[in-house]
PDB file of C-alpha atoms in Angstrom:
ATOM      1  CA  MET A  15      90.454 -76.152  15.866  1.00 48.00           C
ATOM      2  CA  THR A  16      88.054 -75.455  18.698  1.00 49.00           C
ATOM      3  CA  GLY A  17      88.827 -78.842  20.245  1.00 56.00           C
ATOM      4  CA  PHE A  18      92.545 -78.026  20.309  1.00 59.00           C
ATOM      5  CA  ALA A  19      91.911 -74.779  22.179  1.00 58.00           C
ATOM      6  CA  ASP A  20      89.490 -76.453  24.588  1.00 60.00           C
ATOM      7  CA  ASN A  21      91.893 -79.261  25.431  1.00 62.00           C
ATOM      8  CA  LEU A  22      95.060 -77.189  25.588  1.00 67.00           C
ATOM      9  CA  ASP A  23      96.652 -76.473  28.971  1.00 75.00           C
ATOM     10  CA  TRP A  24      97.812 -72.893  28.486  1.00 76.00           C
ATOM     11  CA  ASN A  25     100.636 -73.397  30.986  1.00 84.00           C
ATOM     12  CA  LEU A  26     102.234 -75.726  28.434  1.00 87.00           C
ATOM     13  CA  LEU A  27     102.725 -72.796  26.068  1.00 88.00           C
ATOM     14  CA  HIS A  28     104.592 -70.920  28.773  1.00 88.00           C
ATOM     15  CA  THR A  29     106.802 -73.920  29.426  1.00 91.00           C
ATOM     16  CA  PHE A  30     107.475 -74.353  25.699  1.00 89.00           C
ATOM     17  CA  MET A  31     108.355 -70.675  25.372  1.00 88.00           C
ATOM     18  CA  ILE A  32     110.931 -70.919  28.192  1.00 91.00           C
ATOM     19  CA  VAL A  33     112.459 -74.121  26.792  1.00 91.00           C
ATOM     20  CA  ALA A  34     112.850 -72.473  23.381  1.00 89.00           C
ATOM     21  CA  GLN A  35     114.355 -69.441  25.053  1.00 87.00           C
ATOM     22  CA  GLU A  36     116.841 -71.466  27.151  1.00 90.00           C
ATOM     23  CA  LYS A  37     117.396 -74.120  24.444  1.00 91.00           C
ATOM     24  CA  SER A  38     117.616 -76.674  27.249  1.00 91.00           C
ATOM     25  CA  MET A  39     115.201 -78.693  29.362  1.00 92.00           C
ATOM     26  CA  SER A  40     117.474 -78.448  32.408  1.00 92.00           C
ATOM     27  CA  ARG A  41     117.938 -74.675  32.215  1.00 91.00           C
ATOM     28  CA  ALA A  42     114.191 -74.232  31.629  1.00 89.00           C
ATOM     29  CA  ALA A  43     113.585 -76.364  34.743  1.00 90.00           C
ATOM     30  CA  GLU A  44     115.839 -74.055  36.771  1.00 91.00           C
ATOM     31  CA  THR A  45     114.118 -70.952  35.427  1.00 88.00           C
ATOM     32  CA  LEU A  46     110.666 -72.319  36.203  1.00 89.00           C
ATOM     33  CA  HIS A  47     111.732 -73.902  39.515  1.00 91.00           C
ATOM     34  CA  ARG A  48     110.534 -77.305  38.385  1.00 91.00           C
ATOM     35  CA  THR A  49     112.178 -80.685  37.769  1.00 93.00           C
ATOM     36  CA  GLN A  50     113.579 -81.627  34.378  1.00 91.00           C
ATOM     37  CA  PRO A  51     111.248 -84.670  34.026  1.00 92.00           C
ATOM     38  CA  ALA A  52     108.273 -82.332  34.642  1.00 92.00           C
ATOM     39  CA  ILE A  53     109.486 -80.029  31.860  1.00 91.00           C
ATOM     40  CA  SER A  54     110.013 -82.975  29.487  1.00 92.00           C
ATOM     41  CA  GLN A  55     106.538 -84.285  30.248  1.00 92.00           C
ATOM     42  CA  ALA A  56     105.010 -80.837  29.610  1.00 89.00           C
ATOM     43  CA  ILE A  57     106.657 -80.584  26.199  1.00 90.00           C
ATOM     44  CA  LYS A  58     105.490 -84.117  25.317  1.00 91.00           C
ATOM     45  CA  ARG A  59     101.912 -83.226  26.285  1.00 90.00           C
ATOM     46  CA  LEU A  60     102.034 -80.094  24.120  1.00 87.00           C
ATOM     47  CA  GLU A  61     103.408 -82.047  21.152  1.00 87.00           C
ATOM     48  CA  ASP A  62     100.715 -84.676  21.641  1.00 86.00           C
ATOM     49  CA  SER A  63      98.072 -81.948  21.549  1.00 84.00           C
ATOM     50  CA  ALA A  64      99.596 -80.397  18.425  1.00 84.00           C
ATOM     51  CA  ALA A  65     100.174 -83.832  16.851  1.00 87.00           C
ATOM     52  CA  VAL A  66     103.536 -82.615  15.429  1.00 90.00           C
ATOM     53  CA  PRO A  67     107.101 -82.329  16.827  1.00 92.00           C
ATOM     54  CA  LEU A  68     107.756 -78.843  18.155  1.00 88.00           C
ATOM     55  CA  LEU A  69     111.448 -79.111  19.166  1.00 91.00           C
ATOM     56  CA  GLU A  70     114.528 -80.685  17.645  1.00 91.00           C
ATOM     57  CA  ARG A  71     117.991 -81.078  19.074  1.00 90.00           C
ATOM     58  CA  ARG A  72     120.917 -79.393  17.347  1.00 89.00           C
ATOM     59  CA  ARG A  73     124.450 -78.474  18.333  1.00 86.00           C
ATOM     60  CA  SER A  74     123.256 -75.214  19.810  1.00 83.00           C
ATOM     61  CA  GLY A  75     120.619 -77.050  21.850  1.00 89.00           C
ATOM     62  CA  LEU A  76     116.898 -77.466  21.516  1.00 91.00           C
ATOM     63  CA  VAL A  77     115.373 -75.322  18.772  1.00 91.00           C
ATOM     64  CA  PRO A  78     111.813 -75.100  17.431  1.00 91.00           C
ATOM     65  CA  THR A  79     110.810 -77.049  14.362  1.00 92.00           C
ATOM     66  CA  PRO A  80     108.938 -75.071  11.670  1.00 92.00           C
ATOM     67  CA  ALA A  81     105.681 -75.967  13.423  1.00 91.00           C
ATOM     68  CA  GLY A  82     107.292 -75.139  16.761  1.00 87.00           C
ATOM     69  CA  GLN A  83     108.333 -71.716  15.444  1.00 91.00           C
ATOM     70  CA  VAL A  84     104.708 -70.958  14.609  1.00 91.00           C
ATOM     71  CA  VAL A  85     103.648 -72.034  18.106  1.00 88.00           C
ATOM     72  CA  LEU A  86     106.462 -69.970  19.632  1.00 87.00           C
ATOM     73  CA  GLU A  87     105.411 -66.802  17.811  1.00 87.00           C
ATOM     74  CA  GLN A  88     101.805 -67.290  18.880  1.00 86.00           C
ATOM     75  CA  ALA A  89     102.845 -68.025  22.465  1.00 83.00           C
ATOM     76  CA  ARG A  90     104.959 -64.876  22.613  1.00 80.00           C
ATOM     77  CA  SER A  91     102.056 -62.827  21.264  1.00 78.00           C
ATOM     78  CA  ILE A  92      99.682 -64.341  23.842  1.00 80.00           C
ATOM     79  CA  PHE A  93     102.016 -63.709  26.748  1.00 75.00           C
ATOM     80  CA  ALA A  94     102.812 -60.171  25.576  1.00 67.00           C
ATOM     81  CA  THR A  95      99.095 -59.451  25.716  1.00 73.00           C
ATOM     82  CA  ILE A  96      98.729 -61.105  29.122  1.00 75.00           C
ATOM     83  CA  SER A  97     101.729 -59.257  30.562  1.00 66.00           C
ATOM     84  CA  ARG A  98     100.137 -55.897  29.673  1.00 64.00           C
ATOM     85  CA  MET A  99      96.722 -56.711  31.105  1.00 69.00           C
ATOM     86  CA  PRO A 100      97.438 -54.865  34.396  1.00 69.00           C
ATOM     87  CA  LEU A 101      97.772 -51.637  32.386  1.00 60.00           C
ATOM     88  CA  ALA A 102      94.334 -52.254  30.915  1.00 63.00           C
ATOM     89  CA  PHE A 103      93.002 -52.874  34.415  1.00 62.00           C
ATOM     90  CA  GLU A 104      94.360 -49.516  35.546  1.00 59.00           C
ATOM     91  CA  LYS A 105      92.690 -47.714  32.661  1.00 61.00           C
ATOM     92  CA  ALA A 106      89.392 -49.569  32.938  1.00 59.00           C
ATOM     93  CA  PRO A 107      86.626 -47.879  34.929  1.00 61.00           C
ATOM     94  CA  GLN A 108      86.413 -49.256  38.440  1.00 65.00           C
ATOM     95  CA  ALA A 109      83.267 -51.196  39.216  1.00 73.00           C
ATOM     96  CA  ILE A 110      81.123 -49.084  41.499  1.00 83.00           C
ATOM     97  CA  SER A 111      79.183 -50.622  44.351  1.00 87.00           C
ATOM     98  CA  GLY A 112      77.307 -49.272  47.330  1.00 90.00           C
ATOM     99  CA  MET A 113      73.914 -47.957  48.360  1.00 94.00           C
ATOM    100  CA  ILE A 114      71.982 -44.829  47.379  1.00 95.00           C
ATOM    101  CA  THR A 115      69.391 -43.907  50.009  1.00 94.00           C
ATOM    102  CA  ILE A 116      66.606 -41.453  49.217  1.00 96.00           C
ATOM    103  CA  ALA A 117      64.311 -40.058  51.911  1.00 94.00           C
ATOM    104  CA  THR A 118      61.163 -38.674  50.298  1.00 93.00           C
ATOM    105  CA  ILE A 119      57.717 -37.392  51.012  1.00 89.00           C
ATOM    106  CA  ASP A 120      54.851 -39.516  49.739  1.00 87.00           C
ATOM    107  CA  GLN A 121      53.607 -39.736  46.133  1.00 87.00           C
ATOM    108  CA  VAL A 122      56.144 -37.467  44.403  1.00 89.00           C
ATOM    109  CA  THR A 123      56.042 -37.914  40.624  1.00 84.00           C
ATOM    110  CA  SER A 124      59.070 -36.841  38.579  1.00 87.00           C
ATOM    111  CA  PRO A 125      59.681 -38.392  35.137  1.00 89.00           C
ATOM    112  CA  LEU A 126      62.983 -36.501  35.042  1.00 88.00           C
ATOM    113  CA  LEU A 127      64.285 -38.107  38.234  1.00 91.00           C
ATOM    114  CA  ASP A 128      62.965 -41.499  37.103  1.00 93.00           C
ATOM    115  CA  LYS A 129      65.025 -41.136  33.926  1.00 92.00           C
ATOM    116  CA  VAL A 130      68.154 -40.292  35.924  1.00 92.00           C
ATOM    117  CA  ILE A 131      67.608 -43.275  38.225  1.00 94.00           C
ATOM    118  CA  SER A 132      66.972 -45.642  35.326  1.00 94.00           C
ATOM    119  CA  GLY A 133      70.136 -44.599  33.495  1.00 94.00           C
ATOM    120  CA  PHE A 134      72.406 -44.555  36.543  1.00 94.00           C
ATOM    121  CA  PHE A 135      71.426 -47.940  37.942  1.00 94.00           C
ATOM    122  CA  SER A 136      71.583 -49.484  34.491  1.00 93.00           C
ATOM    123  CA  ARG A 137      75.186 -48.303  34.138  1.00 91.00           C
ATOM    124  CA  HIS A 138      76.146 -49.333  37.680  1.00 93.00           C
ATOM    125  CA  PRO A 139      74.585 -52.739  38.436  1.00 92.00           C
ATOM    126  CA  GLY A 140      76.620 -53.025  41.639  1.00 92.00           C
ATOM    127  CA  VAL A 141      74.819 -50.073  43.235  1.00 94.00           C
ATOM    128  CA  ASP A 142      71.573 -50.617  45.155  1.00 95.00           C
ATOM    129  CA  LEU A 143      68.750 -48.174  45.881  1.00 96.00           C
ATOM    130  CA  GLU A 144      66.684 -47.715  49.026  1.00 96.00           C
ATOM    131  CA  VAL A 145      63.752 -45.286  49.120  1.00 95.00           C
ATOM    132  CA  ASN A 146      62.153 -44.395  52.457  1.00 94.00           C
ATOM    133  CA  VAL A 147      58.897 -42.429  52.662  1.00 91.00           C
ATOM    134  CA  MET A 148      58.782 -40.159  55.694  1.00 87.00           C
ATOM    135  CA  THR A 149      57.705 -36.778  57.003  1.00 84.00           C
ATOM    136  CA  THR A 150      59.355 -33.534  55.969  1.00 83.00           C
ATOM    137  CA  ALA A 151      60.806 -33.074  59.448  1.00 82.00           C
ATOM    138  CA  ASN A 152      62.304 -36.569  59.419  1.00 87.00           C
ATOM    139  CA  ILE A 153      63.755 -36.037  55.950  1.00 90.00           C
ATOM    140  CA  MET A 154      65.540 -32.908  57.152  1.00 88.00           C
ATOM    141  CA  SER A 155      66.806 -34.790  60.190  1.00 86.00           C
ATOM    142  CA  GLU A 156      68.096 -37.659  58.046  1.00 89.00           C
ATOM    143  CA  LEU A 157      69.945 -35.185  55.834  1.00 89.00           C
ATOM    144  CA  GLU A 158      71.439 -33.382  58.819  1.00 87.00           C
ATOM    145  CA  LEU A 159      72.694 -36.664  60.287  1.00 83.00           C
ATOM    146  CA  GLY A 160      74.010 -37.954  56.965  1.00 87.00           C
ATOM    147  CA  SER A 161      71.684 -40.963  57.150  1.00 87.00           C
ATOM    148  CA  CYS A 162      70.548 -40.603  53.541  1.00 92.00           C
ATOM    149  CA  THR A 163      72.097 -39.604  50.238  1.00 93.00           C
ATOM    150  CA  LEU A 164      69.284 -37.367  49.058  1.00 95.00           C
ATOM    151  CA  GLY A 165      66.047 -35.947  50.340  1.00 95.00           C
ATOM    152  CA  ILE A 166      62.924 -35.042  48.387  1.00 94.00           C
ATOM    153  CA  SER A 167      60.674 -32.598  50.175  1.00 90.00           C
ATOM    154  CA  ASP A 168      58.210 -29.769  49.656  1.00 84.00           C
ATOM    155  CA  GLY A 169      59.120 -28.047  52.914  1.00 75.00           C
ATOM    156  CA  VAL A 170      61.190 -24.921  53.434  1.00 80.00           C
ATOM    157  CA  VAL A 171      64.820 -25.717  52.647  1.00 85.00           C
ATOM    158  CA  PRO A 172      67.250 -25.150  55.548  1.00 85.00           C
ATOM    159  CA  ALA A 173      70.137 -22.818  54.738  1.00 87.00           C
ATOM    160  CA  ASN A 174      72.792 -25.479  55.288  1.00 88.00           C
ATOM    161  CA  LEU A 175      71.451 -27.824  52.584  1.00 92.00           C
ATOM    162  CA  ARG A 176      71.890 -27.638  48.823  1.00 93.00           C
ATOM    163  CA  SER A 177      68.722 -27.967  46.812  1.00 92.00           C
ATOM    164  CA  ALA A 178      67.345 -27.942  43.300  1.00 91.00           C
ATOM    165  CA  GLU A 179      63.707 -27.702  42.293  1.00 92.00           C
ATOM    166  CA  LEU A 180      62.507 -31.097  41.118  1.00 90.00           C
ATOM    167  CA  CYS A 181      58.941 -30.182  40.183  1.00 89.00           C
ATOM    168  CA  ARG A 182      56.008 -28.041  41.283  1.00 89.00           C
ATOM    169  CA  GLU A 183      52.767 -29.537  42.539  1.00 90.00           C
ATOM    170  CA  GLN A 184      49.547 -27.546  42.210  1.00 93.00           C
ATOM    171  CA  PHE A 185      47.080 -28.055  45.032  1.00 94.00           C
ATOM    172  CA  GLY A 186      43.322 -27.796  45.206  1.00 95.00           C
ATOM    173  CA  LEU A 187      40.880 -27.959  48.093  1.00 97.00           C
ATOM    174  CA  PHE A 188      38.527 -30.955  48.247  1.00 98.00           C
ATOM    175  CA  CYS A 189      35.779 -32.571  50.278  1.00 97.00           C
ATOM    176  CA  GLY A 190      34.324 -36.062  50.158  1.00 97.00           C
ATOM    177  CA  ALA A 191      31.389 -36.939  47.905  1.00 95.00           C
ATOM    178  CA  GLN A 192      29.109 -37.301  50.964  1.00 94.00           C
ATOM    179  CA  HIS A 193      30.233 -34.040  52.586  1.00 96.00           C
ATOM    180  CA  HIS A 194      27.536 -31.418  53.065  1.00 96.00           C
ATOM    181  CA  LEU A 195      29.432 -29.075  50.701  1.00 96.00           C
ATOM    182  CA  ALA A 196      29.682 -31.640  47.873  1.00 96.00           C
ATOM    183  CA  GLY A 197      27.848 -30.587  44.722  1.00 95.00           C
ATOM    184  CA  ARG A 198      27.797 -26.898  45.661  1.00 94.00           C
ATOM    185  CA  THR A 199      29.021 -24.538  42.930  1.00 93.00           C
ATOM    186  CA  ASP A 200      28.119 -21.282  44.677  1.00 94.00           C
ATOM    187  CA  LEU A 201      30.793 -21.447  47.366  1.00 95.00           C
ATOM    188  CA  THR A 202      33.534 -18.936  48.071  1.00 94.00           C
ATOM    189  CA  VAL A 203      36.692 -19.403  50.088  1.00 94.00           C
ATOM    190  CA  SER A 204      35.135 -17.514  52.989  1.00 93.00           C
ATOM    191  CA  ASP A 205      32.404 -20.173  53.185  1.00 94.00           C
ATOM    192  CA  LEU A 206      35.046 -22.755  54.131  1.00 95.00           C
ATOM    193  CA  ARG A 207      36.594 -21.034  57.135  1.00 93.00           C
ATOM    194  CA  ASP A 208      34.709 -22.924  59.826  1.00 93.00           C
ATOM    195  CA  GLU A 209      35.020 -26.350  58.228  1.00 96.00           C
ATOM    196  CA  PRO A 210      37.049 -29.074  59.985  1.00 96.00           C
ATOM    197  CA  PHE A 211      40.326 -29.670  58.166  1.00 96.00           C
ATOM    198  CA  VAL A 212      42.373 -32.707  57.138  1.00 96.00           C
ATOM    199  CA  GLY A 213      46.018 -32.033  56.408  1.00 91.00           C
ATOM    200  CA  PHE A 214      49.543 -33.318  56.291  1.00 86.00           C
ATOM    201  CA  THR A 215      51.518 -33.821  59.469  1.00 80.00           C
ATOM    202  CA  ALA A 216      54.088 -31.212  58.436  1.00 74.00           C
ATOM    203  CA  ASP A 217      51.321 -28.782  57.411  1.00 74.00           C
ATOM    204  CA  VAL A 218      51.382 -26.798  60.660  1.00 70.00           C
ATOM    205  CA  LEU A 219      50.356 -23.147  60.713  1.00 66.00           C
ATOM    206  CA  GLY A 220      53.482 -21.230  61.712  1.00 62.00           C
ATOM    207  CA  GLY A 221      55.499 -24.448  61.689  1.00 59.00           C
ATOM    208  CA  GLU A 222      59.176 -24.770  60.834  1.00 61.00           C
ATOM    209  CA  HIS A 223      58.508 -26.257  57.381  1.00 56.00           C
ATOM    210  CA  MET A 224      55.459 -24.169  56.455  1.00 64.00           C
ATOM    211  CA  GLY A 225      55.201 -23.996  52.675  1.00 74.00           C
ATOM    212  CA  GLU A 226      52.954 -22.190  50.209  1.00 81.00           C
ATOM    213  CA  VAL A 227      49.917 -24.386  50.845  1.00 85.00           C
ATOM    214  CA  THR A 228      50.081 -23.764  54.581  1.00 86.00           C
ATOM    215  CA  ALA A 229      50.675 -20.066  53.963  1.00 86.00           C
ATOM    216  CA  TYR A 230      47.513 -19.984  51.834  1.00 89.00           C
ATOM    217  CA  ARG A 231      45.592 -21.633  54.659  1.00 89.00           C
ATOM    218  CA  ALA A 232      46.816 -19.004  57.077  1.00 88.00           C
ATOM    219  CA  LYS A 233      45.978 -16.112  54.762  1.00 89.00           C
ATOM    220  CA  ALA A 234      42.483 -17.448  53.973  1.00 90.00           C
ATOM    221  CA  SER A 235      41.841 -18.528  57.585  1.00 90.00           C
ATOM    222  CA  ILE A 236      41.032 -22.073  56.444  1.00 91.00           C
ATOM    223  CA  GLY A 237      41.643 -25.150  58.524  1.00 88.00           C
ATOM    224  CA  GLN A 238      41.884 -23.620  61.975  1.00 87.00           C
ATOM    225  CA  LYS A 239      40.344 -26.821  63.341  1.00 91.00           C
ATOM    226  CA  VAL A 240      42.468 -29.801  62.270  1.00 93.00           C
ATOM    227  CA  ARG A 241      40.482 -33.014  62.632  1.00 95.00           C
ATOM    228  CA  GLY A 242      42.726 -35.446  60.761  1.00 95.00           C
ATOM    229  CA  GLN A 243      46.329 -35.584  59.629  1.00 92.00           C
ATOM    230  CA  SER A 244      48.842 -37.958  58.095  1.00 90.00           C
ATOM    231  CA  SER A 245      52.222 -37.878  56.369  1.00 83.00           C
ATOM    232  CA  TYR A 246      50.849 -39.909  53.467  1.00 88.00           C
ATOM    233  CA  VAL A 247      48.801 -38.536  50.581  1.00 91.00           C
ATOM    234  CA  ASN A 248      46.572 -41.598  50.292  1.00 92.00           C
ATOM    235  CA  GLU A 249      45.654 -41.444  53.976  1.00 95.00           C
ATOM    236  CA  VAL A 250      44.869 -37.720  53.815  1.00 95.00           C
ATOM    237  CA  ARG A 251      42.721 -38.400  50.761  1.00 96.00           C
ATOM    238  CA  ARG A 252      41.008 -41.308  52.515  1.00 97.00           C
ATOM    239  CA  MET A 253      40.062 -39.107  55.496  1.00 97.00           C
ATOM    240  CA  ILE A 254      38.720 -36.426  53.174  1.00 97.00           C
ATOM    241  CA  GLU A 255      36.662 -39.000  51.269  1.00 97.00           C
ATOM    242  CA  CYS A 256      35.324 -40.350  54.579  1.00 96.00           C
ATOM    243  CA  GLY A 257      34.032 -36.896  55.474  1.00 96.00           C
ATOM    244  CA  LEU A 258      36.336 -35.972  58.357  1.00 96.00           C
ATOM    245  CA  GLY A 259      36.905 -32.569  56.821  1.00 96.00           C
ATOM    246  CA  ILE A 260      38.093 -30.610  53.815  1.00 97.00           C
ATOM    247  CA  GLY A 261      41.725 -30.634  52.733  1.00 96.00           C
ATOM    248  CA  PHE A 262      44.305 -29.782  50.107  1.00 95.00           C
ATOM    249  CA  LEU A 263      45.543 -32.448  47.693  1.00 95.00           C
ATOM    250  CA  PRO A 264      47.831 -32.317  44.646  1.00 93.00           C
ATOM    251  CA  LEU A 265      45.536 -31.833  41.664  1.00 95.00           C
ATOM    252  CA  HIS A 266      47.121 -34.574  39.564  1.00 92.00           C
ATOM    253  CA  LEU A 267      46.657 -37.120  42.369  1.00 93.00           C
ATOM    254  CA  ALA A 268      43.092 -36.054  43.160  1.00 96.00           C
ATOM    255  CA  LYS A 269      41.912 -36.004  39.526  1.00 96.00           C
ATOM    256  CA  PRO A 270      41.043 -39.723  39.155  1.00 96.00           C
ATOM    257  CA  HIS A 271      39.147 -39.694  42.456  1.00 97.00           C
ATOM    258  CA  VAL A 272      37.134 -36.669  41.335  1.00 97.00           C
ATOM    259  CA  ALA A 273      36.313 -38.538  38.125  1.00 96.00           C
ATOM    260  CA  GLU A 274      35.110 -41.487  40.228  1.00 96.00           C
ATOM    261  CA  LYS A 275      32.912 -39.042  42.217  1.00 96.00           C
ATOM    262  CA  ARG A 276      34.672 -39.826  45.461  1.00 97.00           C
ATOM    263  CA  LEU A 277      36.012 -36.263  45.841  1.00 97.00           C
ATOM    264  CA  TRP A 278      34.445 -32.874  45.158  1.00 97.00           C
ATOM    265  CA  ARG A 279      36.526 -29.840  44.187  1.00 97.00           C
ATOM    266  CA  LEU A 280      36.056 -26.733  46.345  1.00 97.00           C
ATOM    267  CA  PRO A 281      37.254 -23.158  45.772  1.00 96.00           C
ATOM    268  CA  PRO A 282      39.677 -21.617  45.069  1.00 93.00           C
ATOM    269  CA  TYR A 283      39.516 -22.594  41.413  1.00 93.00           C
ATOM    270  CA  THR A 284      42.121 -20.076  40.240  1.00 90.00           C
ATOM    271  CA  ASP A 285      45.356 -18.839  41.754  1.00 87.00           C
ATOM    272  CA  THR A 286      45.625 -22.093  43.631  1.00 90.00           C
ATOM    273  CA  PRO A 287      48.665 -22.630  45.850  1.00 90.00           C
ATOM    274  CA  THR A 288      51.629 -24.516  44.483  1.00 90.00           C
ATOM    275  CA  ALA A 289      54.346 -26.360  46.341  1.00 86.00           C
ATOM    276  CA  PRO A 290      57.829 -26.627  44.886  1.00 89.00           C
ATOM    277  CA  VAL A 291      59.299 -30.061  45.504  1.00 91.00           C
ATOM    278  CA  HIS A 292      63.037 -29.958  46.042  1.00 93.00           C
ATOM    279  CA  ILE A 293      65.768 -32.543  45.804  1.00 95.00           C
ATOM    280  CA  LEU A 294      68.287 -31.899  48.566  1.00 94.00           C
ATOM    281  CA  PHE A 295      71.625 -33.094  49.888  1.00 93.00           C
ATOM    282  CA  ASN A 296      73.969 -32.170  52.693  1.00 92.00           C
ATOM    283  CA  PRO A 297      77.257 -30.767  51.316  1.00 90.00           C
ATOM    284  CA  ASN A 298      78.951 -31.177  54.713  1.00 87.00           C
ATOM    285  CA  ILE A 299      78.897 -34.982  54.890  1.00 86.00           C
ATOM    286  CA  GLN A 300      81.322 -37.479  53.397  1.00 86.00           C
ATOM    287  CA  LEU A 301      79.797 -39.274  50.420  1.00 89.00           C
ATOM    288  CA  SER A 302      80.706 -42.681  49.051  1.00 90.00           C
ATOM    289  CA  ARG A 303      81.975 -42.971  45.482  1.00 90.00           C
ATOM    290  CA  ALA A 304      78.576 -44.299  44.388  1.00 92.00           C
ATOM    291  CA  GLU A 305      76.798 -41.360  46.035  1.00 93.00           C
ATOM    292  CA  GLN A 306      79.194 -38.868  44.454  1.00 92.00           C
ATOM    293  CA  LEU A 307      78.607 -40.347  41.010  1.00 93.00           C
ATOM    294  CA  PHE A 308      74.841 -40.285  41.511  1.00 95.00           C
ATOM    295  CA  LEU A 309      74.918 -36.598  42.470  1.00 92.00           C
ATOM    296  CA  GLU A 310      77.180 -35.848  39.519  1.00 92.00           C
ATOM    297  CA  THR A 311      74.726 -37.632  37.227  1.00 92.00           C
ATOM    298  CA  ILE A 312      71.886 -35.452  38.527  1.00 91.00           C
ATOM    299  CA  SER A 313      73.980 -32.279  38.278  1.00 87.00           C
ATOM    300  CA  GLN A 314      74.880 -33.021  34.663  1.00 86.00           C
ATOM    301  CA  ARG A 315      71.227 -32.668  33.755  1.00 78.00           C
ATOM    302  CA  GLY A 316      70.684 -29.098  32.625  1.00 73.00           C
ATOM    303  CA  GLU A 317      67.262 -28.973  34.307  1.00 78.00           C
ATOM    304  CA  PHE A 318      68.694 -28.991  37.836  1.00 79.00           C
ATOM    305  CA  PHE A 319      69.990 -25.726  39.308  1.00 85.00           C
ATOM    306  CA  TRP A 320      71.568 -26.208  42.714  1.00 88.00           C
ATOM    307  CA  GLN A 321      71.251 -23.520  45.340  1.00 88.00           C
ATOM    308  CA  GLY A 322      72.699 -23.192  48.811  1.00 83.00           C
ATOM    309  CA  PRO A 323      76.183 -23.718  50.281  1.00 83.00           C
ATOM    310  CA  GLU A 324      78.870 -25.383  48.194  1.00 76.00           C
TER     311      GLU A 324
END
């Protein structure tokens, strides 16, 4: 049975169906725009494959034999299915392709977003993802220009962007293990005011994207002398560990380095500053179908509450 299907030229069934319909090789040839010998040869090939006669000549013309009637019914069923395939194509979901581009600050951890990404890209294998780590200012610029689909930033959100809180990072103040303040447990925040500071490039006192951590610095008069800065968490941490100065780090990222005695926690120990990390997009740019679907997937999660212009 399998061998018959593998060896069968499916065009022969169509030819047989037309011959049975027209009851004539010559009329079938006209309908199919082929020669009569070609039609005769096609029927012979089909009968050879079936190993039984499929047509017999009567007064009314060529009619199917009992075996031919079975083949004819099956052929009609097959071609009825094939003829309606375009309707199935119209109803079938269109394959989505394209690129999702995310511009993000360094070292953001969000299991919720990871779950969204995993599900979306599993469902849409034709969509690719590009993630670019950059400064807060550059992320805002990319969003303004429409050069990325989404931004992830802990800076102040411009009024023309829509945003939803992704997570909140709690920050602590640290120094390196060899710093002269390391090991001290009697310190207060006021003892840190004259210490050189290591911070993030966007962490500018009075700057455009000044967040809660920078505001805490300003209020406590910490970090007036900036000795080192970077846009990347690991580089800020490295400078702190090397003793260039004290600096704020997300507690969850600093924890393993404290355990390895490469960092020392400084005050404040309570009421530490937190930085909300937002996921943002520009509602004024034209999005591709893939980008629209990705945003819809995020919005369908009940944990995201969008704010800003529609």
